């Protein structure tokens, strides 16, 4: 892509639907439940339906105006529960965007801020004495519309899978190994409720983020992935910021974390949340630190608390809270190869040792729970002491913090606050299982949310691959959400293509985990791809892939002609030696003779060999003539 | 890279050494044993030494003339054994290069062929009644120079690792899980001999490939990777063909398979073998098929046998032989989702069903052994019935063939012929262990050599990642060599960059496996990288990585200045919030006070907090000013 094209793309939203694909909406029984999916129309008449994170952006019928935000699909559900009140809310101050008290920015920036402010509704919060979390409802036995939506979404449209999952021998042979997960054949709304009630799954869905298309994170559900985005060094436009989000969910981000720092992060967050159909997570300590001029030791509970409310009112769905970075654990990191590598962890470690006091997030944890339950913000308990190298994996600092996160989970659950647990990081393959085991043991099956883990340290520039290996394995073992790593990890800020590369690598890891766990129906898309391969339906192969455009572009590098899209061979072996073609020949031959395939091979093949032989060689075309010189 | 640059690069060899790196040669006790390694000089004065597959091409002192071939390092060792004779050898005929009998090509092609022919020495073979395989020597109790060379190579220079592997707590915590492998702390020449004698490892080293730098493939040694190359559609020059080889071994290919088809494959092979420091593998049935005009059913034992001798005389080190594709197994594939996907497998299946006869490679297997032992060509028993989709994984066709490969291994070993076993292919994660278990059970620990396996089928364009996950896992479980998959798999022919992407993904998988298995010293390079990270030695991070240029280029996209290479921060967090920096601050502070780090934190931290606080903020630079706009 040349520079002007790239700029143009950055300044507009990527809205084209995927090839051969159509957005469909599956209605639920509860009012307003319309679950989006992507239906892929194959050239053989079949329709394959897949989970779709991309929101209305890939629906050409959707009328999107990012200055008004997405349609608030959940507003009526929230209102119908009658347990919330709208209120004036906290007023944005200059400091929220990194400015000085009373500071006025230049006219352009102020106009952008006004635009963002106009997006923001009057916030909602729980009425006094009420608790508005999905966990609270679940524990009351209430199946919310969010839960029904999720059940439909997780099941997908199964009708089309009959062709692929109908063979008993195959299904027995391929039966997944759930590694302790208990995944039902069909996800019912009641199952969703039960999993949320017992804390084994979370539905990140702030009452102030009605635009969200509900999704669930838990070991008995599909493995999810998170993509991180951050603001531009100099915020240029709402389009540019929203496009990062749109780009991330287009390729499969199930949630997006906004890790912006520096100036204008309040404004950027308004833009992102109002236009996001996926849950948005943040690390509030980042913004709190900006408010104290970047001096960790100047942080206070009051500033942090105010930041939580600011972000909860904006609609952030989950907060990373590093409450497990306790003062007594910090010295455990000094003999490490790479010390503390979590940014949040290091900020709090510095605060703790400077003041020689216990982490204020730990001491104020119940007060944080009070805020979380007033908006239904989900905890993502941060692993501030995660290992930053294989050498530091599974050490006492890491596991001491993990045990603390388990204690905190019990406190959060006492308040019916949804909770997930963050995990590493850098872990060699043979030490991954211990991470899952310890997490399950100490955190009572609260969903695990890991960063990779990276299995080795010597692949800078390729850490999306080094970590996709660990992510696939830990996903299979029970991790509920995988935070992506891009090729730029350890080196620099990811650009648009890096984000895509990271997401695709993690979709691979998550899908590999789903297949290995035996999530019902998850193998069907693979089978549809394999069938398309065997039948040389090239366009269907592209359409069924995680990245149709790249697959088609790669194919076209050697066989660019349109006619090749129907060719019964590919450039790798050429038409004569194509093994799939030969297999098909065997079957066709048997069919023509009215024999079963096995009979054709087992009985009297010798006498028929002459006829069979006569077809050989007829379709030979020298491969040289097909292969475009690279 | 623009087009003329690319062309220029294709026409010359990539010879520049890696950054900060120097080729060193470690002498052995036996005459002529000089083992190449790559010594990386770090900016802190340390030297890290790593395994080096790149041959003399990265040694600026090496005088290389590809029209004369590499220095035949093994010639004297072979001669000293006194069990070989040189002989006239088979004469090249037009058919060997795909021409008709007596056909004369145009002058340019004939000149290229003459150039290739002049490279070829008079071939050697075993004297009558002699057996020249490394396995034969091993079973006689003889430690060959090849074995000593390998022992030195596998150990590497361990002196530098003291800093990284000296911590008892860390080594206990990180102790590998060898999954049944028995890896000694130090590889002795006697250990190499013993492993080869019992068939648990192979040394692919044809007596007619004296240029090879000996290497070993076995579960108790480092995991190796193979890269495939093929001839150009139109052979243009010896440089272009040799450059493919040089490029593959530069990035870490331990062996290279020449999968050329069509015209000029004999000539191309002469060029490649004479200039290759790594073992070369081929699939001889490909060339045999060319000789019968691409008509599988016209193949005969006589043509195949002649092809084996032709290639053995040229110096090919291992042959893929699909002798397990037996007639009674073929019908097992007809109910598969994707039938037979191995090219060799489908050629032989077609031959079997056309003639209704048993596979001639199976019926002539002992005669093949006679050829193998006359030249020391290693068997790579092909998995012609491997699954081509997750749906077909671990089915009866696959395992019936595997059991046959086990039978054939016993026959090969009876002849003291070195043997490895090829494996899949496409296998979901939870079904990978069964592949390793069945292989070990039926093939008596003969080295396993797998293609991936790909864990899912829906990632065309990214199958190097989908398969690196499976490759890392099966490598950990005991697979000795991993055949790479490029991003173009299933779509087209890999270009230069695809080859590199595939190799790097597989170096990651192999290294992840080595670390997990606990190969002594393998973690040290990771630790050196982590230490360089922690100390902000950017240039050392690049130099220690698998792809220094890419790592540096990624870093420079956001922080391009030379001064940033010494900066104590990176573009991800900026200088203030850098968690590694904060950890270092804690340590420095403790050191300055003459306290141990733990004391500093545990005792009297409160009273010292004011001083500590005073250093905070001093090194703050707004991240905006550092980040180059993407």
mmCIF file of N, CA, C and O in Angstrom, chain A residues 170 173-175 289 294 334-336 340-341 343 346 353-354 356 389 391 393 430-431 457-458 462 488 492 526 529-530 546-547 557 571 573 576-577 579 583 586-587 605 609 624, chain B residues 170 173-175 233 289 294 334-336 340-341 343 346 353-354 356 389 391 393 430-431 457-458 462 488 492 526 529-530 546-547 557 571 573 576-577 579 583 587 605 609:
data_model
loop_
_atom_site.group_PDB
_atom_site.id
_atom_site.type_symbol
_atom_site.label_atom_id
_atom_site.label_comp_id
_atom_site.label_asym_id
_atom_site.label_seq_id
_atom_site.Cartn_x
_atom_site.Cartn_y
_atom_site.Cartn_z
ATOM 1 N N UNK A 170 -15.565 -40.664 12.886
ATOM 2 C CA UNK A 170 -14.730 -39.462 12.950
ATOM 3 C C UNK A 170 -14.905 -38.723 14.269
ATOM 4 O O UNK A 170 -13.939 -38.300 14.896
ATOM 5 N N UNK A 173 -13.179 -40.593 17.046
ATOM 6 C CA UNK A 173 -11.723 -40.488 16.928
ATOM 7 C C UNK A 173 -11.228 -39.106 17.333
ATOM 8 O O UNK A 173 -10.177 -38.973 17.966
ATOM 9 N N UNK A 174 -11.981 -38.072 16.967
ATOM 10 C CA UNK A 174 -11.522 -36.695 17.176
ATOM 11 C C UNK A 174 -12.022 -36.069 18.480
ATOM 12 O O UNK A 174 -11.707 -34.915 18.767
ATOM 13 N N UNK A 175 -12.797 -36.792 19.240
ATOM 14 C CA UNK A 175 -13.363 -36.282 20.494
ATOM 15 C C UNK A 175 -12.333 -35.434 21.255
ATOM 16 O O UNK A 175 -11.213 -35.868 21.499
ATOM 17 N N UNK A 289 -1.845 7.913 37.056
ATOM 18 C CA UNK A 289 -0.439 8.337 37.058
ATOM 19 C C UNK A 289 -0.241 9.618 36.247
ATOM 20 O O UNK A 289 0.521 10.510 36.632
ATOM 21 N N UNK A 294 3.032 11.781 36.364
ATOM 22 C CA UNK A 294 3.932 10.672 36.091
ATOM 23 C C UNK A 294 4.801 10.267 37.269
ATOM 24 O O UNK A 294 5.707 9.451 37.111
ATOM 25 N N UNK A 334 13.809 -9.038 43.507
ATOM 26 C CA UNK A 334 15.125 -8.410 43.308
ATOM 27 C C UNK A 334 16.164 -9.375 42.764
ATOM 28 O O UNK A 334 17.133 -8.947 42.148
ATOM 29 N N UNK A 335 15.966 -10.679 42.965
ATOM 30 C CA UNK A 335 16.941 -11.632 42.423
ATOM 31 C C UNK A 335 16.543 -12.133 41.041
ATOM 32 O O UNK A 335 17.186 -13.001 40.467
ATOM 33 N N UNK A 336 15.470 -11.592 40.541
ATOM 34 C CA UNK A 336 15.010 -12.016 39.227
ATOM 35 C C UNK A 336 15.964 -11.564 38.130
ATOM 36 O O UNK A 336 16.662 -10.556 38.269
ATOM 37 N N UNK A 340 10.583 -6.549 37.710
ATOM 38 C CA UNK A 340 9.150 -6.346 37.490
ATOM 39 C C UNK A 340 8.970 -5.790 36.085
ATOM 40 O O UNK A 340 9.580 -4.788 35.741
ATOM 41 N N UNK A 341 8.167 -6.423 35.271
ATOM 42 C CA UNK A 341 8.005 -5.961 33.884
ATOM 43 C C UNK A 341 6.615 -5.438 33.590
ATOM 44 O O UNK A 341 6.371 -4.876 32.532
ATOM 45 N N UNK A 343 3.897 -2.782 33.752
ATOM 46 C CA UNK A 343 3.960 -1.346 33.968
ATOM 47 C C UNK A 343 3.185 -0.978 35.225
ATOM 48 O O UNK A 343 3.678 -0.244 36.088
ATOM 49 N N UNK A 346 5.048 -2.144 38.306
ATOM 50 C CA UNK A 346 6.217 -1.357 38.701
ATOM 51 C C UNK A 346 5.804 -0.020 39.311
ATOM 52 O O UNK A 346 6.452 0.472 40.240
ATOM 53 N N UNK A 353 7.380 0.869 47.950
ATOM 54 C CA UNK A 353 8.692 0.948 48.600
ATOM 55 C C UNK A 353 9.021 2.382 48.969
ATOM 56 O O UNK A 353 9.713 2.635 49.954
ATOM 57 N N UNK A 354 8.520 3.332 48.199
ATOM 58 C CA UNK A 354 8.791 4.726 48.542
ATOM 59 C C UNK A 354 8.124 5.092 49.871
ATOM 60 O O UNK A 354 8.726 5.721 50.735
ATOM 61 N N UNK A 356 6.923 2.837 51.937
ATOM 62 C CA UNK A 356 6.977 1.668 52.819
ATOM 63 C C UNK A 356 5.599 1.372 53.401
ATOM 64 O O UNK A 356 5.402 1.180 54.603
ATOM 65 N N UNK A 389 10.620 -12.948 31.756
ATOM 66 C CA UNK A 389 11.560 -13.794 31.026
ATOM 67 C C UNK A 389 11.314 -15.231 31.467
ATOM 68 O O UNK A 389 10.782 -15.465 32.568
ATOM 69 N N UNK A 391 13.380 -17.158 32.516
ATOM 70 C CA UNK A 391 14.180 -17.395 33.726
ATOM 71 C C UNK A 391 13.395 -17.127 35.007
ATOM 72 O O UNK A 391 13.664 -17.720 36.042
ATOM 73 N N UNK A 393 10.067 -17.459 35.334
ATOM 74 C CA UNK A 393 8.747 -18.100 35.304
ATOM 75 C C UNK A 393 8.483 -18.903 36.564
ATOM 76 O O UNK A 393 9.388 -19.534 37.123
ATOM 77 N N UNK A 430 7.091 -26.455 29.237
ATOM 78 C CA UNK A 430 6.890 -27.493 30.253
ATOM 79 C C UNK A 430 6.424 -26.922 31.587
ATOM 80 O O UNK A 430 6.081 -27.670 32.489
ATOM 81 N N UNK A 431 6.381 -25.593 31.716
ATOM 82 C CA UNK A 431 5.958 -24.972 32.973
ATOM 83 C C UNK A 431 4.588 -24.317 32.853
ATOM 84 O O UNK A 431 4.122 -23.654 33.781
ATOM 85 N N UNK A 457 12.629 -16.631 24.616
ATOM 86 C CA UNK A 457 12.940 -15.194 24.669
ATOM 87 C C UNK A 457 13.788 -14.706 23.504
ATOM 88 O O UNK A 457 14.151 -13.527 23.466
ATOM 89 N N UNK A 458 14.126 -15.586 22.565
ATOM 90 C CA UNK A 458 15.122 -15.196 21.556
ATOM 91 C C UNK A 458 14.515 -14.846 20.204
ATOM 92 O O UNK A 458 15.204 -14.852 19.198
ATOM 93 N N UNK A 462 9.258 -11.660 16.283
ATOM 94 C CA UNK A 462 8.389 -12.812 16.001
ATOM 95 C C UNK A 462 7.717 -13.305 17.293
ATOM 96 O O UNK A 462 7.360 -14.466 17.385
ATOM 97 N N UNK A 488 5.828 -6.626 17.183
ATOM 98 C CA UNK A 488 6.661 -5.528 17.700
ATOM 99 C C UNK A 488 6.924 -5.634 19.204
ATOM 100 O O UNK A 488 7.654 -4.797 19.755
ATOM 101 N N UNK A 492 8.821 -2.039 19.916
ATOM 102 C CA UNK A 492 8.245 -0.750 19.578
ATOM 103 C C UNK A 492 6.730 -0.809 19.556
ATOM 104 O O UNK A 492 6.127 -1.810 19.943
ATOM 105 N N UNK A 526 -13.248 -26.051 10.142
ATOM 106 C CA UNK A 526 -12.053 -26.705 9.598
ATOM 107 C C UNK A 526 -12.438 -27.743 8.554
ATOM 108 O O UNK A 526 -11.795 -27.868 7.508
ATOM 109 N N UNK A 529 -13.457 -26.148 5.395
ATOM 110 C CA UNK A 529 -12.250 -25.735 4.665
ATOM 111 C C UNK A 529 -11.608 -26.931 3.972
ATOM 112 O O UNK A 529 -11.242 -26.863 2.793
ATOM 113 N N UNK A 530 -11.499 -28.034 4.676
ATOM 114 C CA UNK A 530 -10.839 -29.204 4.103
ATOM 115 C C UNK A 530 -11.631 -29.735 2.911
ATOM 116 O O UNK A 530 -11.056 -30.150 1.908
ATOM 117 N N UNK A 546 -9.229 -17.271 8.072
ATOM 118 C CA UNK A 546 -9.224 -16.166 9.031
ATOM 119 C C UNK A 546 -8.929 -14.839 8.344
ATOM 120 O O UNK A 546 -9.295 -13.791 8.850
ATOM 121 N N UNK A 547 -8.256 -14.894 7.195
ATOM 122 C CA UNK A 547 -7.871 -13.674 6.500
ATOM 123 C C UNK A 547 -8.008 -13.912 4.995
ATOM 124 O O UNK A 547 -7.039 -14.218 4.309
ATOM 125 N N UNK A 557 -0.275 -14.908 -6.339
ATOM 126 C CA UNK A 557 1.127 -14.651 -6.698
ATOM 127 C C UNK A 557 1.635 -15.679 -7.695
ATOM 128 O O UNK A 557 2.463 -15.365 -8.536
ATOM 129 N N UNK A 571 -0.607 -24.551 -7.614
ATOM 130 C CA UNK A 571 0.731 -24.339 -8.160
ATOM 131 C C UNK A 571 1.778 -25.195 -7.469
ATOM 132 O O UNK A 571 2.899 -25.296 -7.923
ATOM 133 N N UNK A 573 1.938 -28.571 -6.830
ATOM 134 C CA UNK A 573 2.305 -29.808 -7.531
ATOM 135 C C UNK A 573 1.966 -29.743 -9.008
ATOM 136 O O UNK A 573 2.393 -30.607 -9.783
ATOM 137 N N UNK A 576 -0.962 -32.534 -12.759
ATOM 138 C CA UNK A 576 -0.830 -33.963 -12.948
ATOM 139 C C UNK A 576 -0.673 -34.709 -11.636
ATOM 140 O O UNK A 576 -1.290 -35.742 -11.405
ATOM 141 N N UNK A 577 0.176 -34.170 -10.776
ATOM 142 C CA UNK A 577 0.584 -34.929 -9.611
ATOM 143 C C UNK A 577 -0.288 -34.642 -8.397
ATOM 144 O O UNK A 577 -0.026 -35.111 -7.329
ATOM 145 N N UNK A 579 -2.293 -34.840 -5.545
ATOM 146 C CA UNK A 579 -2.701 -36.048 -4.837
ATOM 147 C C UNK A 579 -4.192 -36.050 -4.562
ATOM 148 O O UNK A 579 -4.841 -37.087 -4.583
ATOM 149 N N UNK A 583 -6.893 -38.949 -5.628
ATOM 150 C CA UNK A 583 -7.876 -39.573 -4.731
ATOM 151 C C UNK A 583 -9.262 -39.480 -5.332
ATOM 152 O O UNK A 583 -10.042 -40.430 -5.316
ATOM 153 N N UNK A 586 -9.841 -41.956 -8.034
ATOM 154 C CA UNK A 586 -10.141 -43.302 -7.530
ATOM 155 C C UNK A 586 -11.629 -43.405 -7.204
ATOM 156 O O UNK A 586 -12.303 -44.360 -7.576
ATOM 157 N N UNK A 587 -12.145 -42.378 -6.539
ATOM 158 C CA UNK A 587 -13.558 -42.408 -6.164
ATOM 159 C C UNK A 587 -14.466 -42.343 -7.387
ATOM 160 O O UNK A 587 -15.448 -43.070 -7.488
ATOM 161 N N UNK A 605 -9.670 -55.495 -9.178
ATOM 162 C CA UNK A 605 -9.057 -54.269 -9.662
ATOM 163 C C UNK A 605 -8.110 -54.546 -10.814
ATOM 164 O O UNK A 605 -8.002 -53.746 -11.748
ATOM 165 N N UNK A 609 -7.773 -52.528 -14.408
ATOM 166 C CA UNK A 609 -6.663 -51.586 -14.384
ATOM 167 C C UNK A 609 -6.369 -50.996 -15.763
ATOM 168 O O UNK A 609 -5.947 -49.852 -15.878
ATOM 169 N N UNK A 624 5.669 -25.798 -15.539
ATOM 170 C CA UNK A 624 6.385 -24.583 -15.951
ATOM 171 C C UNK A 624 5.463 -23.535 -16.549
ATOM 172 O O UNK A 624 5.635 -22.337 -16.363
ATOM 173 N N UNK B 170 17.103 -21.253 40.447
ATOM 174 C CA UNK B 170 16.536 -21.080 39.102
ATOM 175 C C UNK B 170 16.605 -22.384 38.313
ATOM 176 O O UNK B 170 15.636 -22.784 37.656
ATOM 177 N N UNK B 173 14.028 -24.815 39.578
ATOM 178 C CA UNK B 173 12.673 -24.393 39.208
ATOM 179 C C UNK B 173 12.392 -24.637 37.732
ATOM 180 O O UNK B 173 11.294 -25.033 37.348
ATOM 181 N N UNK B 174 13.400 -24.386 36.882
ATOM 182 C CA UNK B 174 13.200 -24.448 35.437
ATOM 183 C C UNK B 174 13.553 -25.797 34.814
ATOM 184 O O UNK B 174 13.423 -25.966 33.610
ATOM 185 N N UNK B 175 13.999 -26.729 35.621
ATOM 186 C CA UNK B 175 14.400 -28.050 35.135
ATOM 187 C C UNK B 175 13.437 -28.555 34.053
ATOM 188 O O UNK B 175 12.227 -28.593 34.258
ATOM 189 N N UNK B 233 11.234 -22.420 -12.125
ATOM 190 C CA UNK B 233 10.471 -22.891 -13.282
ATOM 191 C C UNK B 233 11.396 -22.985 -14.489
ATOM 192 O O UNK B 233 11.371 -23.953 -15.241
ATOM 193 N N UNK B 289 9.404 -40.312 -11.634
ATOM 194 C CA UNK B 289 8.149 -40.013 -12.334
ATOM 195 C C UNK B 289 8.392 -39.135 -13.564
ATOM 196 O O UNK B 289 7.779 -39.330 -14.616
ATOM 197 N N UNK B 294 5.695 -38.499 -16.347
ATOM 198 C CA UNK B 294 4.645 -38.080 -15.418
ATOM 199 C C UNK B 294 3.497 -39.071 -15.298
ATOM 200 O O UNK B 294 2.490 -38.757 -14.677
ATOM 201 N N UNK B 334 -10.438 -43.922 1.317
ATOM 202 C CA UNK B 334 -11.526 -43.431 0.459
ATOM 203 C C UNK B 334 -12.615 -42.712 1.246
ATOM 204 O O UNK B 334 -13.333 -41.893 0.684
ATOM 205 N N UNK B 335 -12.738 -43.007 2.546
ATOM 206 C CA UNK B 335 -13.766 -42.313 3.332
ATOM 207 C C UNK B 335 -13.209 -41.066 4.007
ATOM 208 O O UNK B 335 -13.907 -40.410 4.782
ATOM 209 N N UNK B 336 -11.990 -40.766 3.719
ATOM 210 C CA UNK B 336 -11.384 -39.593 4.337
ATOM 211 C C UNK B 336 -11.976 -38.300 3.796
ATOM 212 O O UNK B 336 -12.451 -38.253 2.661
ATOM 213 N N UNK B 340 -5.700 -38.830 -0.008
ATOM 214 C CA UNK B 340 -4.238 -38.907 0.094
ATOM 215 C C UNK B 340 -3.673 -37.547 -0.301
ATOM 216 O O UNK B 340 -3.984 -37.041 -1.366
ATOM 217 N N UNK B 341 -2.866 -36.957 0.547
ATOM 218 C CA UNK B 341 -2.358 -35.618 0.243
ATOM 219 C C UNK B 341 -0.851 -35.599 0.013
ATOM 220 O O UNK B 341 -0.299 -34.585 -0.414
ATOM 221 N N UNK B 343 2.268 -36.234 -2.058
ATOM 222 C CA UNK B 343 2.467 -36.382 -3.501
ATOM 223 C C UNK B 343 3.052 -37.761 -3.799
ATOM 224 O O UNK B 343 2.578 -38.473 -4.684
ATOM 225 N N UNK B 346 0.418 -40.431 -3.269
ATOM 226 C CA UNK B 346 -0.610 -40.556 -4.294
ATOM 227 C C UNK B 346 -0.050 -41.187 -5.572
ATOM 228 O O UNK B 346 -0.733 -41.933 -6.262
ATOM 229 N N UNK B 353 -3.048 -49.289 -7.419
ATOM 230 C CA UNK B 353 -4.416 -49.649 -7.815
ATOM 231 C C UNK B 353 -4.501 -49.897 -9.316
ATOM 232 O O UNK B 353 -5.290 -50.701 -9.767
ATOM 233 N N UNK B 354 -3.654 -49.215 -10.092
ATOM 234 C CA UNK B 354 -3.689 -49.444 -11.534
ATOM 235 C C UNK B 354 -3.235 -50.870 -11.857
ATOM 236 O O UNK B 354 -3.856 -51.570 -12.654
ATOM 237 N N UNK B 356 -2.966 -53.222 -9.579
ATOM 238 C CA UNK B 356 -3.440 -54.122 -8.519
ATOM 239 C C UNK B 356 -2.290 -54.973 -7.984
ATOM 240 O O UNK B 356 -2.367 -56.182 -7.836
ATOM 241 N N UNK B 389 -5.921 -33.229 6.723
ATOM 242 C CA UNK B 389 -6.859 -32.353 7.429
ATOM 243 C C UNK B 389 -6.999 -32.884 8.840
ATOM 244 O O UNK B 389 -6.762 -34.077 9.091
ATOM 245 N N UNK B 391 -9.599 -33.555 10.248
ATOM 246 C CA UNK B 391 -10.655 -34.576 10.226
ATOM 247 C C UNK B 391 -10.091 -35.984 10.011
ATOM 248 O O UNK B 391 -10.680 -36.967 10.461
ATOM 249 N N UNK B 393 -7.038 -37.003 10.954
ATOM 250 C CA UNK B 393 -5.903 -37.271 11.844
ATOM 251 C C UNK B 393 -6.063 -38.592 12.587
ATOM 252 O O UNK B 393 -7.166 -38.959 12.979
ATOM 253 N N UNK B 430 -4.867 -31.978 20.833
ATOM 254 C CA UNK B 430 -5.098 -33.049 21.807
ATOM 255 C C UNK B 430 -4.792 -34.431 21.242
ATOM 256 O O UNK B 430 -4.797 -35.406 21.974
ATOM 257 N N UNK B 431 -4.506 -34.516 19.937
ATOM 258 C CA UNK B 431 -4.225 -35.808 19.311
ATOM 259 C C UNK B 431 -2.742 -35.953 18.954
ATOM 260 O O UNK B 431 -2.345 -36.930 18.316
ATOM 261 N N UNK B 457 -7.222 -25.940 10.499
ATOM 262 C CA UNK B 457 -7.228 -25.883 9.036
ATOM 263 C C UNK B 457 -7.708 -24.544 8.479
ATOM 264 O O UNK B 457 -7.800 -24.398 7.263
ATOM 265 N N UNK B 458 -8.022 -23.596 9.344
ATOM 266 C CA UNK B 458 -8.702 -22.387 8.853
ATOM 267 C C UNK B 458 -7.777 -21.182 8.733
ATOM 268 O O UNK B 458 -8.242 -20.057 8.673
ATOM 269 N N UNK B 462 -1.313 -18.332 6.967
ATOM 270 C CA UNK B 462 -0.665 -18.278 8.286
ATOM 271 C C UNK B 462 -0.383 -19.693 8.804
ATOM 272 O O UNK B 462 -0.290 -19.897 10.008
ATOM 273 N N UNK B 488 2.854 -19.734 2.654
ATOM 274 C CA UNK B 488 2.184 -20.036 1.381
ATOM 275 C C UNK B 488 1.610 -21.453 1.318
ATOM 276 O O UNK B 488 0.989 -21.820 0.314
ATOM 277 N N UNK B 492 0.409 -21.644 -2.631
ATOM 278 C CA UNK B 492 1.295 -21.385 -3.760
ATOM 279 C C UNK B 492 2.735 -21.679 -3.397
ATOM 280 O O UNK B 492 3.038 -22.222 -2.331
ATOM 281 N N UNK B 526 18.455 -17.539 25.920
ATOM 282 C CA UNK B 526 17.274 -16.784 26.367
ATOM 283 C C UNK B 526 17.640 -15.872 27.539
ATOM 284 O O UNK B 526 17.199 -14.722 27.612
ATOM 285 N N UNK B 529 19.572 -12.935 26.432
ATOM 286 C CA UNK B 529 18.650 -11.957 25.851
ATOM 287 C C UNK B 529 17.919 -11.188 26.947
ATOM 288 O O UNK B 529 17.803 -9.954 26.899
ATOM 289 N N UNK B 530 17.436 -11.903 27.937
ATOM 290 C CA UNK B 530 16.672 -11.244 29.002
ATOM 291 C C UNK B 530 17.557 -10.262 29.767
ATOM 292 O O UNK B 530 17.119 -9.174 30.136
ATOM 293 N N UNK B 546 16.840 -14.366 16.724
ATOM 294 C CA UNK B 546 16.888 -15.256 15.566
ATOM 295 C C UNK B 546 17.011 -14.480 14.266
ATOM 296 O O UNK B 546 17.478 -15.005 13.268
ATOM 297 N N UNK B 547 16.584 -13.216 14.265
ATOM 298 C CA UNK B 547 16.603 -12.413 13.047
ATOM 299 C C UNK B 547 16.984 -10.980 13.439
ATOM 300 O O UNK B 547 16.128 -10.121 13.603
ATOM 301 N N UNK B 557 11.615 1.682 13.751
ATOM 302 C CA UNK B 557 10.403 2.330 13.243
ATOM 303 C C UNK B 557 9.898 3.380 14.217
ATOM 304 O O UNK B 557 9.335 4.384 13.811
ATOM 305 N N UNK B 571 10.182 2.475 23.313
ATOM 306 C CA UNK B 571 9.048 3.284 22.886
ATOM 307 C C UNK B 571 7.733 2.796 23.466
ATOM 308 O O UNK B 571 6.725 3.468 23.382
ATOM 309 N N UNK B 573 6.745 2.088 26.704
ATOM 310 C CA UNK B 573 6.288 2.812 27.897
ATOM 311 C C UNK B 573 6.924 4.194 28.004
ATOM 312 O O UNK B 573 6.496 5.000 28.820
ATOM 313 N N UNK B 576 9.907 7.115 31.529
ATOM 314 C CA UNK B 576 9.510 7.291 32.916
ATOM 315 C C UNK B 576 8.964 6.026 33.539
ATOM 316 O O UNK B 576 9.305 5.659 34.656
ATOM 317 N N UNK B 577 8.080 5.371 32.790
ATOM 318 C CA UNK B 577 7.301 4.297 33.383
ATOM 319 C C UNK B 577 7.951 2.942 33.184
ATOM 320 O O UNK B 577 7.379 1.934 33.513
ATOM 321 N N UNK B 579 9.255 -0.277 33.560
ATOM 322 C CA UNK B 579 9.250 -1.091 34.766
ATOM 323 C C UNK B 579 10.623 -1.685 35.035
ATOM 324 O O UNK B 579 11.031 -1.837 36.182
ATOM 325 N N UNK B 583 12.831 -1.337 38.470
ATOM 326 C CA UNK B 583 13.460 -2.442 39.203
ATOM 327 C C UNK B 583 14.935 -2.146 39.422
ATOM 328 O O UNK B 583 15.484 -2.364 40.499
ATOM 329 N N UNK B 587 17.349 -1.692 42.901
ATOM 330 C CA UNK B 587 18.618 -2.366 43.176
ATOM 331 C C UNK B 587 19.753 -1.370 43.382
ATOM 332 O O UNK B 587 20.569 -1.513 44.297
ATOM 333 N N UNK B 605 12.864 0.874 55.430
ATOM 334 C CA UNK B 605 12.609 1.512 54.152
ATOM 335 C C UNK B 605 11.881 2.828 54.340
ATOM 336 O O UNK B 605 12.102 3.794 53.602
ATOM 337 N N UNK B 609 12.677 6.461 52.582
ATOM 338 C CA UNK B 609 11.800 6.703 51.443
ATOM 339 C C UNK B 609 11.914 8.122 50.920
ATOM 340 O O UNK B 609 11.781 8.369 49.734
#
